Every structure is written in structure tokens, then in C-alpha cells.
Coordinates of C-alpha atoms in Angstrom, one line a residue:
E1076 CA 127.2 169.1 116.8
G1077 CA 130.0 167.3 115.0
P1078 CA 130.4 163.5 114.6
D1079 CA 129.0 161.2 117.2
A1080 CA 130.9 158.4 119.1
D1081 CA 130.7 156.1 116.0
G1082 CA 132.2 158.7 113.7
E1083 CA 128.9 159.5 112.1
G1084 CA 128.2 163.1 111.3
E1085 CA 125.2 165.2 110.6
E1086 CA 125.1 164.2 106.9
D1087 CA 125.0 160.5 107.9
V1088 CA 122.0 161.1 110.2
K1089 CA 120.1 163.1 107.5
E1090 CA 120.7 160.4 104.9
A1091 CA 119.5 157.7 107.3
L1092 CA 116.4 159.7 108.2
S1093 CA 115.6 160.4 104.5
R1094 CA 115.5 156.7 103.5
P1095 CA 112.1 155.2 102.6
P1096 CA 110.3 153.6 105.5
P1097 CA 110.5 149.7 105.6
I1098 CA 107.7 147.6 104.3
N1099 CA 107.1 144.8 106.7
S1100 CA 104.9 141.7 106.4
D1101 CA 102.0 141.3 108.8
Y1102 CA 102.2 137.5 108.7
L1103 CA 103.1 135.6 111.9
P1104 CA 104.3 132.0 111.6
L1105 CA 101.7 130.7 114.1
P1106 CA 101.1 128.0 115.3
W1107 CA 104.8 127.6 115.6
K1108 CA 106.2 124.1 114.7
G1109 CA 109.9 124.8 114.2
R1110 CA 112.8 125.2 116.6
I1111 CA 114.0 128.5 118.1
G1112 CA 117.6 128.7 119.3
Y1113 CA 120.4 131.0 120.6
A1114 CA 124.1 131.3 120.1
C1115 CA 126.9 129.9 122.3
L1116 CA 126.2 131.3 125.8
N1117 CA 123.5 130.7 128.4
T1118 CA 123.3 133.7 130.7
Y1119 CA 121.6 131.8 133.5
L1120 CA 124.1 129.0 133.6
R1121 CA 127.1 131.4 133.0
N1122 CA 126.2 133.1 136.3
A1123 CA 125.6 129.9 138.2
S1124 CA 127.9 128.5 140.9
P1125 CA 129.9 126.7 139.6
P1126 CA 129.6 128.5 136.2
V1127 CA 128.6 126.5 133.1
F1128 CA 129.9 127.7 129.7
T1129 CA 131.9 126.6 126.8
S1130 CA 134.2 129.5 125.9
R1131 CA 137.1 129.2 128.4
T1132 CA 140.2 130.4 126.6
C1133 CA 143.7 131.6 127.2
R1134 CA 146.6 133.6 125.6
I1135 CA 149.5 132.1 123.7
A1136 CA 151.7 133.5 126.5
S1137 CA 149.9 131.2 128.9
I1138 CA 150.5 128.2 126.7
L1139 CA 154.3 129.0 126.6
E1140 CA 154.3 129.6 130.4
H1141 CA 152.6 126.3 131.2
R1142 CA 155.4 124.4 129.4
H1143 CA 157.2 124.8 132.7
P1144 CA 156.2 122.6 135.7
L1145 CA 154.4 124.0 138.7
K1146 CA 156.5 125.0 141.7
D1147 CA 154.8 122.3 143.6
P1148 CA 153.5 119.7 141.2
S1149 CA 151.7 117.8 144.0
Q1150 CA 149.4 120.8 144.6
P1151 CA 146.8 122.3 142.2
E1152 CA 147.7 125.5 140.4
H1153 CA 147.1 128.8 142.2
P1154 CA 147.2 132.3 140.6
T1155 CA 149.8 133.5 143.1
K1156 CA 151.0 130.7 145.3
N1157 CA 151.6 127.9 142.8
R1158 CA 152.6 129.2 139.4
P1159 CA 154.7 127.6 136.7
D1160 CA 158.4 127.7 137.6
K1161 CA 160.2 129.2 134.6
E1162 CA 163.6 128.2 136.1
Q1163 CA 162.6 124.6 135.4
P1164 CA 163.1 123.1 131.8
A1165 CA 160.2 123.6 129.4
D1166 CA 158.2 120.8 127.8
V1167 CA 156.1 121.4 124.7
D1168 CA 153.8 118.5 125.5
R1169 CA 153.1 120.0 128.9
G1170 CA 151.9 123.3 127.4
Q1171 CA 149.8 121.4 124.9
R1172 CA 148.1 119.4 127.7
Y1173 CA 147.2 122.7 129.4
V1174 CA 145.3 124.1 126.4
E1175 CA 143.7 120.8 125.7
D1176 CA 142.4 120.6 129.3
L1177 CA 140.7 123.9 128.7
G1178 CA 138.9 122.5 125.7
L1179 CA 137.8 119.4 127.6
A1180 CA 136.4 121.5 130.4
N1181 CA 134.4 123.4 127.8
A1182 CA 133.1 120.3 126.2
R1183 CA 132.1 118.7 129.5
D1184 CA 129.7 121.6 130.2
L1185 CA 127.8 121.0 127.0
P1186 CA 125.6 118.2 128.4
K1187 CA 124.3 120.4 131.2
M1188 CA 123.5 123.2 128.7
L1189 CA 121.7 120.8 126.3
R1190 CA 119.6 119.3 129.1
W1191 CA 118.8 122.8 130.4
N1192 CA 117.6 123.9 127.0
D1193 CA 115.5 120.8 126.6
K1194 CA 113.8 121.3 129.9
Y1195 CA 112.6 124.8 128.8
G1196 CA 111.6 123.9 125.2
I1197 CA 114.8 125.1 123.4
K1198 CA 116.0 122.5 120.8
F1199 CA 118.4 124.6 118.7
M1200 CA 121.9 125.9 119.7
R1201 CA 125.0 127.2 118.1
L1202 CA 128.2 125.8 119.5
S1203 CA 131.0 128.1 120.5
S1204 CA 134.0 128.3 118.0
E1205 CA 136.2 129.0 121.0
M1206 CA 135.4 125.6 122.6
F1207 CA 139.0 124.4 121.9
P1208 CA 141.3 127.4 122.1
F1209 CA 143.8 127.9 119.3
A1210 CA 142.9 124.5 117.7
S1211 CA 143.3 126.0 114.2
H1212 CA 146.4 128.1 115.0
E1213 CA 149.3 127.8 112.6
E1214 CA 151.9 127.1 115.3
H1215 CA 149.9 126.0 118.4
G1216 CA 147.1 124.3 116.7
Y1217 CA 146.1 120.6 117.3
K1218 CA 143.7 117.9 116.3
L1219 CA 140.8 117.1 118.5
A1220 CA 141.2 113.3 118.1
P1221 CA 142.0 111.3 120.0
F1222 CA 142.1 113.3 123.3
A1223 CA 138.6 114.8 122.9
A1224 CA 136.8 112.0 120.9
K1225 CA 135.2 110.4 123.9
V1226 CA 133.9 113.6 125.5
L1227 CA 132.4 114.9 122.1
A1228 CA 130.9 111.5 121.4
E1229 CA 129.0 111.7 124.7
V1230 CA 127.8 115.2 123.8
G1231 CA 126.6 113.8 120.4
R1232 CA 124.7 111.0 122.2
I1233 CA 122.8 113.6 124.2
V1234 CA 122.1 115.7 121.1
A1235 CA 120.7 112.6 119.4
E1236 CA 118.7 111.5 122.4
L1237 CA 117.0 114.9 122.8
G1238 CA 116.5 115.5 119.1
H1239 CA 118.3 118.9 119.1
R1240 CA 120.1 120.7 116.3
V1241 CA 123.6 122.1 116.7
T1242 CA 125.6 124.4 114.3
T1243 CA 128.8 126.4 114.2
H1244 CA 129.7 129.9 112.9
P1245 CA 133.4 130.8 112.4
G1246 CA 134.6 134.3 113.1
Q1247 CA 134.9 137.2 110.7
F1248 CA 138.6 136.5 109.9
T1249 CA 137.7 133.2 108.2
Q1250 CA 137.4 134.4 104.5
L1251 CA 137.8 132.4 101.3
G1252 CA 137.8 135.5 99.1
S1253 CA 140.8 137.3 100.6
P1254 CA 143.7 138.2 98.3
R1255 CA 146.2 137.3 101.1
K1256 CA 147.6 133.8 101.1
S1257 CA 148.1 133.8 104.9
V1258 CA 144.4 134.6 105.4
I1259 CA 143.4 131.8 103.0
D1260 CA 145.6 129.3 104.9
D1261 CA 144.2 130.3 108.2
S1262 CA 140.7 130.0 106.9
L1263 CA 141.2 126.5 105.5
R1264 CA 142.6 125.3 108.9
D1265 CA 139.7 126.9 110.7
L1266 CA 137.1 125.2 108.5
E1267 CA 138.8 121.9 109.0
Y1268 CA 138.7 122.4 112.8
H1269 CA 134.9 123.1 112.8
D1270 CA 134.3 120.1 110.6
E1271 CA 136.2 117.8 113.0
L1272 CA 134.3 119.2 116.0
L1273 CA 131.0 118.4 114.4
S1274 CA 132.1 115.1 113.0
L1275 CA 133.3 113.8 116.4
L1276 CA 129.8 114.2 117.7
K1277 CA 128.8 111.0 115.8
L1278 CA 125.3 112.3 115.2
P1279 CA 122.6 110.3 113.3
P1280 CA 122.5 111.0 109.6
Q1281 CA 119.8 113.7 109.5
Q1282 CA 121.2 115.6 112.5
D1283 CA 124.7 115.3 111.1
R1284 CA 123.5 116.9 107.8
D1285 CA 121.8 119.7 109.7
A1286 CA 125.0 120.4 111.7
V1287 CA 126.3 123.1 109.3
T1288 CA 129.0 125.7 109.5
I1289 CA 127.8 129.2 108.6
L1290 CA 130.3 131.5 106.7
H1291 CA 130.3 135.0 105.3
L1292 CA 131.9 135.9 102.0
G1293 CA 134.1 138.5 103.7
G1294 CA 135.5 141.6 102.1
A1295 CA 135.3 142.8 98.5
F1296 CA 138.8 144.4 98.5
G1297 CA 137.7 146.9 95.9
D1298 CA 136.7 144.4 93.3
K1299 CA 133.6 142.2 93.9
P1300 CA 133.9 140.0 90.8
A1301 CA 137.5 139.2 91.6
A1302 CA 136.6 138.4 95.2
I1303 CA 133.9 136.0 94.1
E1304 CA 136.3 134.3 91.7
R1305 CA 138.9 133.8 94.5
F1306 CA 136.1 132.3 96.7
K1307 CA 135.3 129.8 94.0
E1308 CA 138.9 128.9 93.6
N1309 CA 139.5 128.3 97.3
Y1310 CA 136.1 126.6 97.8
A1311 CA 137.3 124.0 95.3
K1312 CA 140.3 123.2 97.6
L1313 CA 138.1 122.2 100.5
S1314 CA 137.6 118.6 101.5
E1315 CA 134.2 117.0 100.7
S1316 CA 133.4 116.9 104.4
V1317 CA 133.9 120.6 104.8
K1318 CA 131.9 121.3 101.6
N1319 CA 129.0 119.3 102.9
R1320 CA 128.8 121.4 106.1
L1321 CA 129.5 124.9 104.6
V1322 CA 126.6 127.3 104.1
L1323 CA 126.7 131.0 103.2
E1324 CA 125.0 134.0 104.8
N1325 CA 124.3 137.6 103.6
D1326 CA 126.0 140.4 105.6
D1327 CA 125.2 144.0 106.5
V1328 CA 128.4 145.6 105.1
V1329 CA 129.3 144.2 101.6
W1330 CA 127.3 141.3 100.3
S1331 CA 123.5 141.5 99.9
V1332 CA 121.0 138.7 99.3
H1333 CA 120.9 139.3 95.6
E1334 CA 124.7 138.8 95.4
V1335 CA 125.1 135.7 97.7
L1336 CA 122.0 133.7 96.6
P1337 CA 123.1 133.4 93.0
L1338 CA 126.6 132.2 94.1
C1339 CA 125.0 129.6 96.4
Q1340 CA 122.8 128.3 93.6
E1341 CA 125.8 128.0 91.3
L1342 CA 128.0 126.1 93.8
N1343 CA 125.2 124.1 95.4
I1344 CA 125.7 125.8 98.8
P1345 CA 122.7 126.3 101.2
F1346 CA 121.9 130.0 101.8
V1347 CA 121.1 131.4 105.2
L1348 CA 118.8 134.5 105.2
D1349 CA 119.6 137.0 107.9
F1350 CA 116.6 139.4 108.2
H1351 CA 118.5 142.0 110.2
H1352 CA 121.4 142.1 107.7
H1353 CA 118.9 142.3 104.8
N1354 CA 117.2 145.4 106.3
I1355 CA 120.5 147.2 106.4
L1356 CA 122.0 146.2 103.1
F1357 CA 119.8 145.3 100.1
D1358 CA 119.6 146.0 96.4
S1359 CA 117.1 148.9 96.3
T1360 CA 116.7 148.4 92.5
Q1361 CA 115.1 144.9 93.1
I1362 CA 113.7 145.0 96.6
R1363 CA 112.5 147.3 99.3
E1364 CA 113.6 147.4 102.9
G1365 CA 111.5 145.3 105.3
T1366 CA 110.3 141.8 105.5
K1367 CA 107.5 141.9 103.0
D1368 CA 109.3 141.8 99.6
I1369 CA 111.9 139.2 100.8
V1370 CA 109.1 136.7 101.2
D1371 CA 109.1 136.3 97.4
L1372 CA 112.6 134.8 97.5
F1373 CA 111.7 132.1 100.1
P1374 CA 111.1 129.4 97.5
A1375 CA 114.6 129.9 96.0
I1376 CA 116.3 130.1 99.4
I1377 CA 114.6 127.0 100.8
A1378 CA 115.5 125.1 97.6
T1379 CA 119.2 125.5 98.3
W1380 CA 118.7 123.4 101.5
T1381 CA 116.4 120.7 100.2
K1382 CA 118.7 119.9 97.3
K1383 CA 121.2 118.6 99.9
G1384 CA 118.7 117.1 102.2
K1385 CA 119.2 119.7 105.0
T1386 CA 116.6 121.4 107.2
P1387 CA 116.5 125.1 106.3
K1388 CA 117.5 127.7 108.9
M1389 CA 117.2 131.5 109.1
H1390 CA 118.6 134.2 111.4
Y1391 CA 116.6 136.9 113.0
S1392 CA 117.6 139.9 115.2
E1393 CA 116.6 143.6 115.6
P1394 CA 118.5 146.8 115.9
C1395 CA 118.6 148.8 119.1
P1396 CA 115.6 151.2 119.4
D1397 CA 117.7 154.3 119.3
A1398 CA 119.7 153.3 116.2
I1399 CA 119.3 155.6 113.2
T1400 CA 122.3 155.2 110.8
A1401 CA 123.4 152.0 109.1
R1402 CA 126.4 151.8 111.3
S1403 CA 124.5 152.0 114.5
R1404 CA 121.8 149.7 113.3
R1405 CA 124.2 146.8 112.9
K1406 CA 124.3 146.4 116.7
H1407 CA 121.9 143.7 117.9
S1408 CA 119.3 144.6 120.4
P1409 CA 119.2 142.6 123.7
R1410 CA 115.9 141.1 122.8
V1411 CA 113.5 140.9 119.9
M1412 CA 109.8 141.9 119.9
T1413 CA 108.3 139.9 117.1
L1414 CA 108.7 136.9 114.8
P1415 CA 109.8 137.2 111.1
P1416 CA 107.4 136.0 108.4
C1417 CA 109.3 132.8 107.9
P1418 CA 107.6 129.4 107.5
N1419 CA 106.2 128.1 110.8
N1420 CA 108.4 124.9 110.6
M1421 CA 111.7 126.9 110.2
D1422 CA 114.7 126.5 112.5
L1423 CA 115.2 130.1 113.6
M1424 CA 118.4 131.3 115.3
I1425 CA 117.8 134.4 117.5
E1426 CA 121.0 136.5 117.5
A1427 CA 120.5 138.8 120.6
K1428 CA 122.6 139.9 123.5
D1429 CA 120.4 138.3 126.1
K1430 CA 120.7 134.9 124.5
E1431 CA 118.2 132.4 125.9
Q1432 CA 116.3 135.2 127.5
A1433 CA 115.5 136.6 124.1
V1434 CA 114.0 133.2 123.2
F1435 CA 112.0 133.2 126.4
E1436 CA 110.7 136.7 125.5
L1437 CA 109.3 135.4 122.2
M1438 CA 107.9 132.3 123.9
R1439 CA 106.0 134.3 126.4
T1440 CA 104.8 136.9 123.9
F1441 CA 103.4 134.5 121.4
K1442 CA 102.6 131.6 123.7
L1443 CA 105.0 129.3 121.9
P1444 CA 105.5 125.7 123.1
G1445 CA 107.2 125.6 126.5
F1446 CA 106.2 129.1 127.6
D1447 CA 104.3 127.8 130.6
R1448 CA 107.4 126.1 132.0
I1449 CA 109.2 129.4 132.6
N1450 CA 108.9 131.5 135.7
D1451 CA 110.5 134.7 136.9
I1452 CA 113.6 134.5 139.1
V1453 CA 113.8 135.9 142.6
P1454 CA 116.3 138.8 142.6
H1455 CA 119.7 137.6 143.8
V1456 CA 118.3 134.3 145.1
R1457 CA 118.9 130.8 143.7
H1458 CA 117.3 127.6 144.9
D1459 CA 119.2 125.3 142.6
E1460 CA 122.7 125.5 144.1
N1461 CA 124.6 124.0 147.0
R1462 CA 126.1 126.9 148.8
P1463 CA 128.8 126.5 151.5
F1464 CA 127.0 126.2 154.8
K1465 CA 128.6 127.0 158.2
P1466 CA 126.3 126.8 161.2
K1467 CA 126.3 129.7 163.7
P1468 CA 128.5 128.9 166.7
K1469 CA 126.7 128.7 170.0
K1470 CA 127.4 131.7 172.3
A1471 CA 129.1 130.7 175.5
A1472 CA 127.5 132.0 178.7
K1473 CA 129.6 134.7 180.3
K1474 CA 130.8 134.2 183.8
G1475 CA 129.3 136.3 186.5
K1476 CA 126.1 136.9 184.7
K1477 CA 122.8 135.1 184.8
K1478 CA 122.1 132.8 181.9
V1479 CA 118.4 133.6 181.4
D1480 CA 116.5 136.3 183.0
D1481 CA 113.1 136.1 181.3
L1482 CA 111.1 134.1 178.8
G1483 CA 112.1 136.4 175.9
A1484 CA 115.8 135.7 176.3
L1485 CA 115.0 132.0 176.6
G1486 CA 113.1 132.1 173.3
E1487 CA 116.0 133.8 171.6
Q1488 CA 118.4 131.1 172.8
I1489 CA 116.1 128.4 171.5
E1490 CA 115.9 130.1 168.1
D1491 CA 119.7 130.4 167.9
A1492 CA 120.1 126.8 168.8
E1493 CA 117.6 125.8 166.1
E1494 CA 119.4 128.0 163.5
A1495 CA 122.7 126.5 164.4
D1496 CA 121.4 122.9 164.0
K1497 CA 119.6 123.6 160.8
T1498 CA 121.2 122.1 157.7
P1499 CA 120.4 123.2 154.1
I1500 CA 118.7 120.9 151.6
I1501 CA 121.3 119.2 149.3
V1502 CA 120.5 119.7 145.6
P1503 CA 121.4 116.6 143.5
E1504 CA 124.2 117.1 141.0
E1505 CA 121.9 116.7 138.0
E1506 CA 119.5 119.4 139.4
V1507 CA 122.2 122.0 140.1
G1508 CA 121.6 125.1 138.0
M1509 CA 118.4 123.8 136.5
G1510 CA 116.1 126.4 137.9
G1511 CA 114.9 124.8 141.1
P1512 CA 111.5 123.2 141.7
D1513 CA 109.7 126.4 140.5
N1514 CA 111.7 126.8 137.2
R1515 CA 112.7 130.3 138.0
V1516 CA 115.0 131.1 135.1
Y1517 CA 113.5 134.2 133.4
W1518 CA 114.9 137.7 134.3
P1519 CA 113.3 140.9 133.0
P1520 CA 115.0 143.0 130.4
G1521 CA 117.9 144.9 131.9
M1522 CA 117.9 142.9 135.1
E1523 CA 120.8 140.5 134.4
D1524 CA 122.3 141.7 137.7
W1525 CA 119.6 139.7 139.5
L1526 CA 121.4 136.5 138.5
R1527 CA 124.3 137.3 140.8
P1528 CA 124.4 137.8 144.6
P1529 CA 123.7 141.4 145.7
R1530 CA 126.6 143.7 145.7
R1531 CA 128.0 144.7 149.0
I1532 CA 127.5 148.4 149.5
V1533 CA 130.2 150.1 151.6
K1534 CA 129.0 153.3 153.2
K1535 CA 131.4 156.2 153.4
K1536 CA 132.2 157.2 156.9
E1537 CA 131.9 160.8 157.9
E1538 CA 135.0 162.5 159.2
G1539 CA 135.3 162.0 162.9
A1540 CA 132.6 159.4 163.0
V1541 CA 133.1 156.6 165.5
T1542 CA 133.5 153.3 163.6
P1543 CA 133.4 149.8 165.1
A1544 CA 137.1 149.5 164.6
K1545 CA 137.7 152.8 166.5
K1546 CA 135.3 151.6 169.2
A1547 CA 137.3 148.3 169.6
Q1548 CA 140.6 150.2 169.7
K1549 CA 139.2 152.6 172.4
K1550 CA 137.9 149.6 174.4
A1551 CA 141.2 147.8 174.1
A1552 CA 143.1 150.9 175.2
S1553 CA 140.9 151.5 178.2
A1554 CA 141.2 147.8 179.2
A1555 CA 145.0 148.1 178.9
D1556 CA 145.0 151.2 181.0
A1557 CA 142.8 149.6 183.7
A1558 CA 145.1 146.5 183.7
S1559 CA 148.2 148.7 184.1
L1560 CA 146.6 150.7 186.9
N1561 CA 145.6 147.5 188.7
A1562 CA 149.1 146.2 188.3
E1563 CA 150.6 149.4 189.8
T1564 CA 148.1 149.3 192.7
D1565 CA 148.9 145.7 193.4
G1566 CA 152.6 146.6 193.3
V1567 CA 152.2 149.4 195.8
E1568 CA 150.2 147.2 198.2
Q1569 CA 152.8 144.4 198.0
T1570 CA 155.6 147.0 198.7
K1571 CA 153.7 148.3 201.8
M1572 CA 153.2 144.8 203.1
L1573 CA 156.9 144.0 202.7
M1574 CA 157.9 147.2 204.4
S1575 CA 155.5 146.6 207.3
A1576 CA 156.8 143.1 207.7
K1577 CA 160.4 144.3 208.1
K1578 CA 159.6 147.0 210.8
P1579 CA 159.4 145.9 214.5
A1580 CA 156.1 146.0 216.1
K1581 CA 155.4 149.2 218.0
K1582 CA 155.1 149.1 221.8
P1583 CA 151.7 150.0 223.2
A1584 CA 151.6 153.6 224.5
P1585 CA 151.2 154.0 228.3
K1586 CA 147.9 155.0 229.5
R1587 CA 147.6 158.6 230.5
A1588 CA 145.8 159.8 233.5
A1589 CA 142.2 160.9 233.1
A1590 CA 143.1 164.5 233.8
S1591 CA 145.7 164.4 231.1
T1592 CA 143.2 163.6 228.5
K1593 CA 141.6 167.0 228.8
K1594 CA 142.6 169.6 226.4
K1595 CA 144.9 172.2 227.6
L1596 CA 143.3 175.6 227.7
P1597 CA 145.1 178.4 225.9
K1598 CA 146.8 181.0 228.0
A1599 CA 144.6 183.9 228.7
A1600 CA 145.7 187.5 228.6
P1601 CA 146.6 189.0 232.1
T1602 CA 143.8 191.0 233.7
P1603 CA 143.6 192.8 237.0
S1604 CA 142.7 190.7 240.0
A1605 CA 139.2 190.9 241.3
T1606 CA 138.4 191.7 244.9
D1607 CA 136.8 189.2 247.2
D1608 CA 133.5 191.0 247.1
E1609 CA 133.5 191.0 243.3
R1610 CA 134.3 187.3 243.3
D1611 CA 131.6 186.6 245.8
S1612 CA 129.1 188.6 243.9
S1613 CA 129.9 187.0 240.6
P1614 CA 126.8 185.4 239.1
L1615 CA 128.9 182.3 238.1
S1616 CA 130.3 181.7 241.6
D1617 CA 127.8 179.1 242.5
L1618 CA 128.2 177.0 239.2
G1619 CA 129.3 173.4 239.5
D1620 CA 128.2 170.5 241.7
D1621 CA 128.6 170.1 245.4
S1622 CA 132.1 168.7 245.2
D1623 CA 133.3 171.9 243.8
N1624 CA 132.0 174.2 246.6
A1625 CA 135.4 174.4 248.2
P1626 CA 137.0 177.8 247.6
L1627 CA 139.9 177.8 245.1
P1628 CA 142.9 180.0 245.4
A1629 CA 142.7 183.2 243.7
S1630 CA 145.4 182.3 241.2
K1631 CA 143.4 179.2 240.0
R1632 CA 140.0 180.7 239.9
A1633 CA 138.4 181.0 236.4
V1634 CA 137.4 184.3 235.2
P1635 CA 133.8 184.2 233.7
P1636 CA 133.9 184.4 229.9
L1637 CA 132.6 187.4 228.0
P1638 CA 129.3 186.9 226.3
T1639 CA 129.9 185.8 222.8
R1640 CA 127.7 184.7 219.8
Q1641 CA 127.3 181.0 219.8
R1642 CA 128.2 179.0 216.7
S1643 CA 126.6 175.9 215.4
G1644 CA 128.3 172.7 216.4
R1645 CA 130.6 172.0 219.3
V1646 CA 132.0 175.2 220.9
S1647 CA 134.8 175.0 223.4
K1648 CA 134.7 177.4 226.4
V1649 CA 137.2 180.2 226.5
T1650 CA 138.7 181.2 230.0
Y1651 CA 141.2 183.7 231.1
K1652 CA 143.7 182.6 233.6
E1653 CA 145.7 185.0 235.7
D1654 CA 149.5 184.7 235.5
E1655 CA 151.3 184.1 238.8
P1656 CA 152.3 187.4 240.3
D1657 CA 156.0 187.9 240.0
E1658 CA 158.2 188.8 242.7
M1659 CA 158.5 192.4 241.6
S1660 CA 154.8 193.0 242.0
M1661 CA 154.8 191.4 245.3

């Protein structure tokens, strides 16, 4: 309901669905004898460590900032610790060297990319227009010679040695048919920059002729005939070197094949056929959508190349599977599923998001030369890099514990020792990033994440859950409490020792008599005195040994205890002792 994310409404979708179905050719250019290439970026090398790519860039603000010296010129630049000091005086040449160094870093990565391509059967590549940032800028632009001449000559030597083809493709703002003078001036400078870049490669004659610069006509600005006339006028202003490199391509917005091809034939400019653009924008009065009818124009297209002694090239890509309208179909799919019906000796540029992987997909599908060199990568694992290695530290034996109690623990210690002493295999510099001994460089569609190390997944802790940090804090707190308690105990003991040292020694207590050791019996309640007969007849009168047979005075005689319930354990005897009769009773 309503327009979609691209601003296309229901009417646009109905119109797209009502168009006639495309008529495609069933011809396949096999056996393949040409060269298949990709544009600018290699996904495998871009995700390598260190990364290899040729599009490092910056902002104009960074150029202005780097006109100031670093805070510590003796140390390398750091994003936070060693930045340009804006309080120091600025130097234009210093800022220029900064942006030139970026370009040199890009150019120095090209040999690695070229040799990687050659190893896996890719001999065609488009160079990045951003290799030297702001080189064609009105204010901050610069010439590549002499500072980049030596580096680019080395790149050209490798291109010639391997027999590869390199091309360039300026961006959409480079237009020779614009009515604005500022756009024309910028376009002229940009074409001169691309020509200098390719010329400094110093390629052999045929490879130099094939090193072309692809350009679109640009906008129509409401009047196509007037735009074509402006293009012719500005094309005449170009230097011969730029003219010899310039080729034109049909687009998917304004200019169709039937409009660009006649202009190329008139100005002697090679024409690049883009199959994907043609299927979106074509003259329905002369041709049908698809790859079948366009084959009839191949002789005229190829003739624009052979007239100038250049090897023809074409572009191929496919829309995303879910695309319906013309706007959504302009987006390139990550990979392509088939080959166009071009001659089998054509140089074919595959314009797809997955870059070299899209070429690998075609090589595997149609068994093109080099397909047997390519193997799948292991997810998140690379065997062609020198990773930082730090051996595991050996665990020190804790005091007070036995070192090894059994063979199992001994085996673990031996394994730990072997792991600590193990050193990784050093990969030679020329083999870093080249796929390893098994050539593992292919990743399946949608699995680009396999090129990078696995992401670290941080699990969310439940509320109140005990984490390792909390465990460590609790352990540290308990250790601190134990230490403080021990300190307090030691302090009390020391205090007691000091106090006992100050007090004089106690005299030994005198020995008491044996009788005094006996426990005093509690006083008994007074009872009436017994008669002599009663005492003589007492059943307990004869208790005791012979030494106790002597009669005791009545006042000291023990009264026999009353019978009581015995308790477990030691029970003391209870006696009743008569009080001494007082004088009144006497």
C-alpha cells in the first residue's frame, strides 16, 4: 500500500509487470578464450591482515589539518595520542605530502592484487579512480609525476610480465555534455588525471592501447540533441592522449545503445556494450529487451574497437532477483548466474558486488580456465597470515601443595609445556594473503563474514547472577576480612604477653592438709537427738572399717540419710548434723 522505499508506487509496479518478457539468446561463449575481470576491490585481500586495497582516501579537512606538524614528530601519528598540533604554523607542502602518501600506499598494494589475480586465472582488472585522492581537485589537486612515477612503473612492469589488462572508469560527475562550465572544467581535469595514471604504467604498446578510460555521456538536461552537441564541442578540447583512451558506454537512465553507438561511429570512439543497462533502457521501436536481438549489433560495436587497434571489451551484470521496476533493477546483484552471448575471445568485465567471487562463481559454473585452482575457505580461519603469537606462560607450582599426584595431572603438564614451546609456521611475505597451500579463497554467497575472525558474543547476565568479577570481589573481601581478623588476634596475643611480662610472678600456694581438701558438707536442719538404743539399733551403725569402730560423740555422729532416688553420674552424700545444744536447752 502506497509507495515503497524507492519511491515507486503501485502504478510503477503494474507498468513493470506489464512489459513484454525479455528475449534472451541461448548461445554460450564456450570454450572460453577471453579474459574475465572485476572492478577495483578484492574482497579476500581487503579482509586480510594487513588489508590490501587501493582506495584509501581522506577528507579535505584532513589535508588542511595535516599541514600542521605532529605534536611529537619523532613518533608515528596516532588517532588520539599524537595528532597534528594546530598551534604550530601550517605548511602547505606538509599537507600535500600527507595526501600523496595515501596514494603511494594504494599503488604499492597493486602488485599483490595483480599476482593474486594471476594465481587464480583472473587477467583483467579495473583500477580504482580513488587511488590518488583529490588528484583532480581544483584547489588541492596535484600531478602524479614525479613522486609516483617509480611506483607506477613497477606496477606496469608486473602488468606487462603477467599479460594482464587494466582499465579505469571515472565517476558519474565526469560529464562532457553538461551545460555548466564548472562541471566541464572538473571533467577535463579528471580525464587528464586518469590518462596520467595509465601513462605512468609504461605498458607495452598493445597493453597501453587496451588501457582505456570508460565514460558515460551523462545527463540530457531536457534536450538530448543539445547535450550531444556540447559533448562534441568539449571532446574536441581533449588532448590526443586522452582521446586515445576514451571509450563510451550506454547507461540505464538516459542514453541507450541506439543513441550512443552512432555518436561513437561519428567521432571514432570505441563503444562499450553493457548488457545490464541495455535490458533496462533500450529503443523498443528497433530492438526487444534481452540478449538475443542485441547480437545483431555486435559487428558494428566490435568495429569501433578494431579501427583503433584495441581489444574489444563488454560489461555484464544482472539485477537482484527480487527487482521488478526499472529503478530497482538498476542495482547489481552480488553474483551472476550465466554468461552473455558475447564472442568467446571477449574481455568481459563482471560488475557485481562480490567482485572476484562473482568471477569465481562463473568459473566454477562453466568450468572456465582456472576453476580447479579455487577451493572453499574455512569459516573464520586463514592459513596465509602471520598472526601475533604469544606462548602460554608456564604455571608456577603453588607452595604447600603436591606438584603431581597422578599420571593424568602429569600428562596435562606435559601438554601445557609443549603448547607453550610451540611456535607457529612463518608465512613468507610473498605468500601472505595468497590463499595458503590449499588455495582457500572462495566463500559461498552471503558468507562474506567468513573472511573475518568470529565475532565475540557477549552473553547478557541475569539479574543477581554471580559473575566472575563478583566472585573475585567476594574472594578479595573475604581475604581482607580474614587478614584483619588475624591482625586483631595477633594484637590481642601480643598485648597479653606484654601484660603478663609486667606482672610479678605469683607465689606458689601453700599445701593444704589432706582433711582440708574434702568438701565441706552443708549444714543440716536440726533434728531431735536419738537415744542410745536407737543409735545402737541403727542399721548403719556398723558401716566403715575397723579404724572407725570407736564410738563418736553424740554431737558428731552422722544421721543416716533418707532414701532418695539416685541420679546418674556422681552423687554426693547428704547428711544432717545436729547443732550444738545451746546453753538454754542445757
